[in-house]
């Protein structure tokens, strides 16, 4: 009866056709993209605008119904999936899909939470600007989800995470009030930074309904290059050299171990390995140049010349065309696909200080070799951000499912303990969601957890905003 | 007696010689730099390290003594000055002055709160890196104060505010516990963004004791140029053009009205006005180039050529030498000094969306001309950040003191109402302190104030951390 009353009130607020209770209608919202989590819900609620979101939050508060905000449902940590109780309601933001304003002189775009990331990129491009956030799911993830998880992606080295791209927010608070913080200002020192508190909170402190995002000038050209190196240590020195030469023009610096390259070659034989010999590590570099392709290429050639002379790189190739630039990126982007083809694996989205990357890989590899013989490390990532996808593939032969079932816990413990020793993070860009909430509680200090809990209790004392995510 | 007990306990914790109660010893800590505020205090407490800060905070809590954290005491909003009651204690962070670590490969420096900003710059330079935060008081302000006020300065266009330069913090909480958030990570999505909550909170949520700050590669050359323009509107188009040409190499874009130039010429006749004729607005541009001075100059010349052809600028001059670059910056930096020479004035540190700057100036000028006849506007600022120092000088002749006494309130109301209409900020880079706490309460929404108060109450329920600042 309470449920009926709640659903009727929701239907009155947003229209009955936007309160999904039919199992088939609701299904796409109840499981996560990686199919790790399957939840249930009283209903999936699809308000059309901010006022309707506020109305729903007020009703949920009145009826003590927990809400699970959801954008494009592409998250990798189960943050947007309801629990199995069937007592929660999914709050889908997809109908909030208007671009409210583009201001080229202010280099900003104001978009509602449900706007697809690729659409933000397109609208920026049409205005002669760049919106640099870019990630694999950009065709279906939403800007609200990007903000709530502080998504990373491939442009972080130069442009920062989603957090650094946001100037202002509109948020529906847990009380159902609308906070209009939609400021398009580069500087504003008038009190607590509420914006950054809601960013990355995964919907546990309120519902982001719109945002003012920063735009950048469109570069005249993007050019990539590949370099073969003897070790991850050499890659660190090479990064410093590249930054000295290119400064902020360096927009990509991706590390890929030789085993990554071997996997790509094995499962995608049409993809050409660009060097004569094997190299322990391959680095992909990208320059975004405001002058010209020629200028970028000249800069690359000078950099590679110096790096070869200093013995930092063993071989290098600069893309001759846009197609070749894309082919280099394809190598990088096919690693995950090649991993899937190769079979089951355990993924880790970790970060350490950039200076520790060589040591982290060496020590962690050695410990895994000792404790979990046969495990094969697939190590790649955004070296320029200190973010490694340190994945572990089951050994050749045997039963990979059984191997992982027996060893996943040990592998996680080894990797995360090593991360902790190097003052790193167990979730660099994917967030905590429900996947890592216990791991986070294990590794965070008591003081930090206490501060987080105090903030959660202050803003959401009824614990109705995405409960069980981020914090327990 | 309570006071004696508190002071004795403090003396036991940090040494009697670091508990200043003598009037002469304490005096430099009790008034603000601009001599707008004069406070009193039980004592000035000077702990040596984080553990001693924690001990003091615990004692203050036990004895219910409010603490006023203070760095270099150069703030412009009275945020570090105690009230007049004599019941508060100043907590000076100056003895926490160690650089704990420089990590060139991670591009980070870990410094304690009391390290002078100029020393952070120097230590970065010695490691072949740039710490880009730069402001007038850099010889005496501290990094802890910069963080607590989220200081801006001249490098924001490219490098961001202090907030954007910080990766991690160490904070003593209002409970006297130490939060070790000293992470040197570019990516870390494991929960609420506590770091950004403490940054800009002006010591009202806890005491920042150390920070991990980002370093950047040292540019090979910095070159400046001046351009004369017909209006602030033209400056907006010129900014967009400059960003398209130079992208992230553009590190400065400062606007100065002709009246600013006239004031500098009048009071510093040795400073050469660089153009043949007057221009309504003069823009100072700076490029930070990773290649060479020659490359920067060529880029500037190409930009100016295009801007002249498109009719955006009326005249332009590119610095031929480091000395000339410095001379251009000197023009900009002498505006405040020339204003002082010219006489009393009211200062406003406001920000609006960059696209609104022309309109903001035009409308606000017109309203002031109507309401406060004779007032002379001295308008300059960081156009690239939307941050204007919109100052008002008393009319020629008459009694400036009386003029300002009679009109300051009206002027502030006109300027801040105009800021509000343009969705701007009444404090772009100086913070609220005690100077603007009531203005902020007037202009902020009830929802925003409620959120801020909820956070303050959650973290500092006894209201002992810099009470009366930021929020009342």
XYZ file of N, CA, C and O in Angstrom, chain A residues 7-68:
248
model
N 4.041 5.198 -5.693
C 4.041 5.150 -7.156
C 2.963 6.048 -7.746
O 3.182 6.700 -8.766
N 1.832 6.102 -7.075
C 0.776 6.993 -7.567
C 1.189 8.454 -7.478
O 0.956 9.242 -8.397
N 1.822 8.781 -6.383
C 2.289 10.162 -6.223
C 3.343 10.491 -7.285
O 3.346 11.589 -7.866
N 4.222 9.541 -7.559
C 5.240 9.747 -8.604
C 4.561 9.934 -9.965
O 4.948 10.815 -10.742
N 3.573 9.089 -10.243
C 2.863 9.183 -11.523
C 2.198 10.548 -11.659
O 2.223 11.158 -12.732
N 1.648 11.030 -10.570
C 1.021 12.351 -10.610
C 2.063 13.438 -10.872
O 1.792 14.434 -11.542
N 3.263 13.219 -10.363
C 4.305 14.246 -10.486
C 4.955 14.252 -11.864
O 5.305 15.322 -12.387
N 5.183 13.085 -12.454
C 5.981 13.047 -13.695
C 5.251 12.357 -14.844
O 5.802 12.224 -15.941
N 4.046 11.907 -14.611
C 3.305 11.214 -15.663
C 3.452 9.700 -15.512
O 4.571 9.207 -15.348
N 2.314 8.989 -15.589
C 2.329 7.539 -15.327
C 3.259 6.798 -16.291
O 3.897 5.803 -15.927
N 3.345 7.289 -17.536
C 4.172 6.571 -18.523
C 5.668 6.682 -18.218
O 6.483 5.985 -18.824
N 6.031 7.543 -17.269
C 7.447 7.694 -16.907
C 7.770 7.038 -15.567
O 8.830 7.265 -14.999
N 6.818 6.257 -15.071
C 7.049 5.433 -13.876
C 7.021 3.986 -14.355
O 5.958 3.409 -14.566
N 8.210 3.429 -14.581
C 8.287 2.091 -15.182
C 8.233 1.028 -14.091
O 9.100 0.989 -13.218
N 7.215 0.187 -14.167
C 7.115 -0.911 -13.200
C 7.059 -2.261 -13.906
O 7.347 -3.290 -13.299
N 6.704 -2.238 -15.177
C 6.681 -3.471 -15.963
C 8.099 -4.058 -16.035
O 9.080 -3.323 -16.246
N 8.197 -5.370 -15.821
C 9.512 -6.015 -15.722
C 10.361 -5.773 -16.971
O 11.558 -5.462 -16.867
N 9.761 -5.885 -18.137
C 10.528 -5.709 -19.373
C 11.007 -4.262 -19.530
O 12.131 -4.010 -19.959
N 10.124 -3.323 -19.199
C 10.507 -1.910 -19.303
C 11.653 -1.576 -18.348
O 12.550 -0.811 -18.678
N 11.557 -2.160 -17.154
C 12.527 -1.800 -16.115
C 13.865 -2.523 -16.273
O 14.911 -2.021 -15.842
N 13.841 -3.672 -16.924
C 15.022 -4.549 -16.977
C 16.335 -3.838 -17.350
O 17.350 -4.030 -16.673
N 16.327 -2.995 -18.394
C 17.623 -2.391 -18.802
C 18.263 -1.517 -17.726
O 19.445 -1.197 -17.824
N 17.488 -1.131 -16.725
C 17.994 -0.231 -15.692
C 18.451 -0.983 -14.437
O 18.986 -0.381 -13.521
N 18.201 -2.291 -14.405
C 18.381 -3.003 -13.133
C 19.662 -3.818 -13.043
O 19.986 -4.339 -11.969
N 20.344 -3.959 -14.158
C 21.605 -4.686 -14.118
C 22.705 -3.784 -14.643
O 22.433 -2.843 -15.384
N 23.945 -4.033 -14.240
C 25.015 -3.156 -14.723
C 25.571 -3.675 -16.037
O 25.347 -4.818 -16.430
N 26.318 -2.818 -16.681
C 26.813 -3.021 -18.024
C 27.738 -4.240 -18.123
O 27.732 -4.964 -19.105
N 28.529 -4.464 -17.061
C 29.453 -5.604 -17.091
C 28.771 -6.886 -16.621
O 29.415 -7.921 -16.513
N 27.484 -6.803 -16.270
C 26.713 -7.951 -15.786
C 27.313 -8.579 -14.537
O 27.278 -9.776 -14.326
N 27.857 -7.731 -13.692
C 28.323 -8.217 -12.389
C 27.221 -8.115 -11.356
O 27.220 -8.836 -10.373
N 26.327 -7.135 -11.536
C 25.292 -6.888 -10.533
C 23.913 -6.927 -11.160
O 23.704 -6.406 -12.257
N 22.989 -7.539 -10.441
C 21.605 -7.547 -10.880
C 20.756 -7.125 -9.691
O 20.800 -7.772 -8.645
N 20.031 -6.052 -9.840
C 19.201 -5.566 -8.736
C 17.727 -5.664 -9.068
O 17.322 -6.213 -10.087
N 16.920 -5.135 -8.160
C 15.477 -5.047 -8.362
C 15.051 -3.665 -7.894
O 15.819 -2.970 -7.234
N 13.830 -3.255 -8.261
C 13.388 -1.919 -7.852
C 11.876 -1.846 -7.830
O 11.208 -2.574 -8.562
N 11.355 -0.962 -6.981
C 9.915 -0.692 -6.998
C 9.493 -0.172 -8.352
O 8.415 -0.457 -8.850
N 10.370 0.681 -8.901
C 10.053 1.322 -10.180
C 11.304 2.005 -10.701
O 12.260 2.243 -9.949
N 11.285 2.283 -11.996
C 12.292 3.152 -12.590
C 11.582 4.464 -12.899
O 10.590 4.477 -13.635
N 12.089 5.549 -12.301
C 11.431 6.851 -12.423
C 12.201 7.705 -13.408
O 13.422 7.847 -13.283
N 11.499 8.266 -14.378
C 12.156 9.009 -15.461
C 11.617 10.434 -15.556
O 10.847 10.752 -16.480
N 12.013 11.308 -14.643
C 11.541 12.699 -14.692
C 12.088 13.406 -15.921
O 13.096 12.991 -16.500
N 11.410 14.500 -16.300
C 11.765 15.207 -17.532
C 12.684 16.387 -17.296
O 13.405 16.809 -18.198
N 12.653 16.926 -16.098
C 13.454 18.124 -15.852
C 13.798 18.239 -14.367
O 13.419 17.375 -13.562
N 14.490 19.296 -14.028
C 14.990 19.458 -12.672
C 13.855 19.549 -11.656
O 13.922 18.948 -10.579
N 12.804 20.270 -12.022
C 11.674 20.406 -11.091
C 11.057 19.038 -10.808
O 10.687 18.745 -9.661
N 10.966 18.202 -11.822
C 10.418 16.860 -11.601
C 11.361 15.993 -10.759
O 10.902 15.190 -9.949
N 12.651 16.160 -10.955
C 13.602 15.437 -10.094
C 13.387 15.853 -8.640
O 13.310 15.016 -7.730
N 13.248 17.160 -8.426
C 13.040 17.660 -7.057
C 11.746 17.087 -6.471
O 11.709 16.690 -5.296
N 10.717 17.017 -7.302
C 9.437 16.465 -6.816
C 9.599 15.005 -6.400
O 9.110 14.580 -5.342
N 10.313 14.238 -7.220
C 10.555 12.822 -6.909
C 11.346 12.677 -5.606
O 11.033 11.840 -4.751
N 12.379 13.491 -5.451
C 13.210 13.373 -4.241
C 12.378 13.707 -3.004
O 12.490 13.043 -1.968
N 11.526 14.700 -3.128
C 10.651 15.029 -1.992
C 9.705 13.876 -1.664
O 9.498 13.537 -0.499
N 9.138 13.268 -2.698
C 8.229 12.135 -2.472
C 8.983 10.953 -1.854
O 8.477 10.285 -0.944
N 10.172 10.708 -2.356
C 10.964 9.593 -1.835
C 11.261 9.813 -0.349
O 11.249 8.883 0.461
N 11.514 11.063 -0.019
C 11.797 11.424 1.370
C 10.549 11.191 2.236
O 10.629 10.585 3.312
N 9.445 11.639 1.709
C 8.188 11.495 2.443
C 7.852 10.024 2.676
O 7.434 9.632 3.766
N 8.087 9.209 1.649
C 7.740 7.789 1.738
C 8.918 6.924 2.161
O 8.792 5.700 2.166
N 10.033 7.560 2.474
C 11.239 6.835 2.909
C 11.677 5.765 1.896
O 11.956 4.622 2.247
N 11.721 6.193 0.644
C 12.173 5.289 -0.419
C 13.581 5.700 -0.850
O 13.821 6.880 -1.143
N 14.492 4.760 -0.883
C 15.863 5.058 -1.312
C 15.921 5.171 -2.833
O 15.291 4.386 -3.543
N 16.688 6.162 -3.307
C 16.800 6.417 -4.743
C 18.194 6.054 -5.248
O 19.198 6.339 -4.590
N 18.228 5.459 -6.434
C 19.500 5.130 -7.083
C 19.580 5.918 -8.384
O 18.983 5.535 -9.386
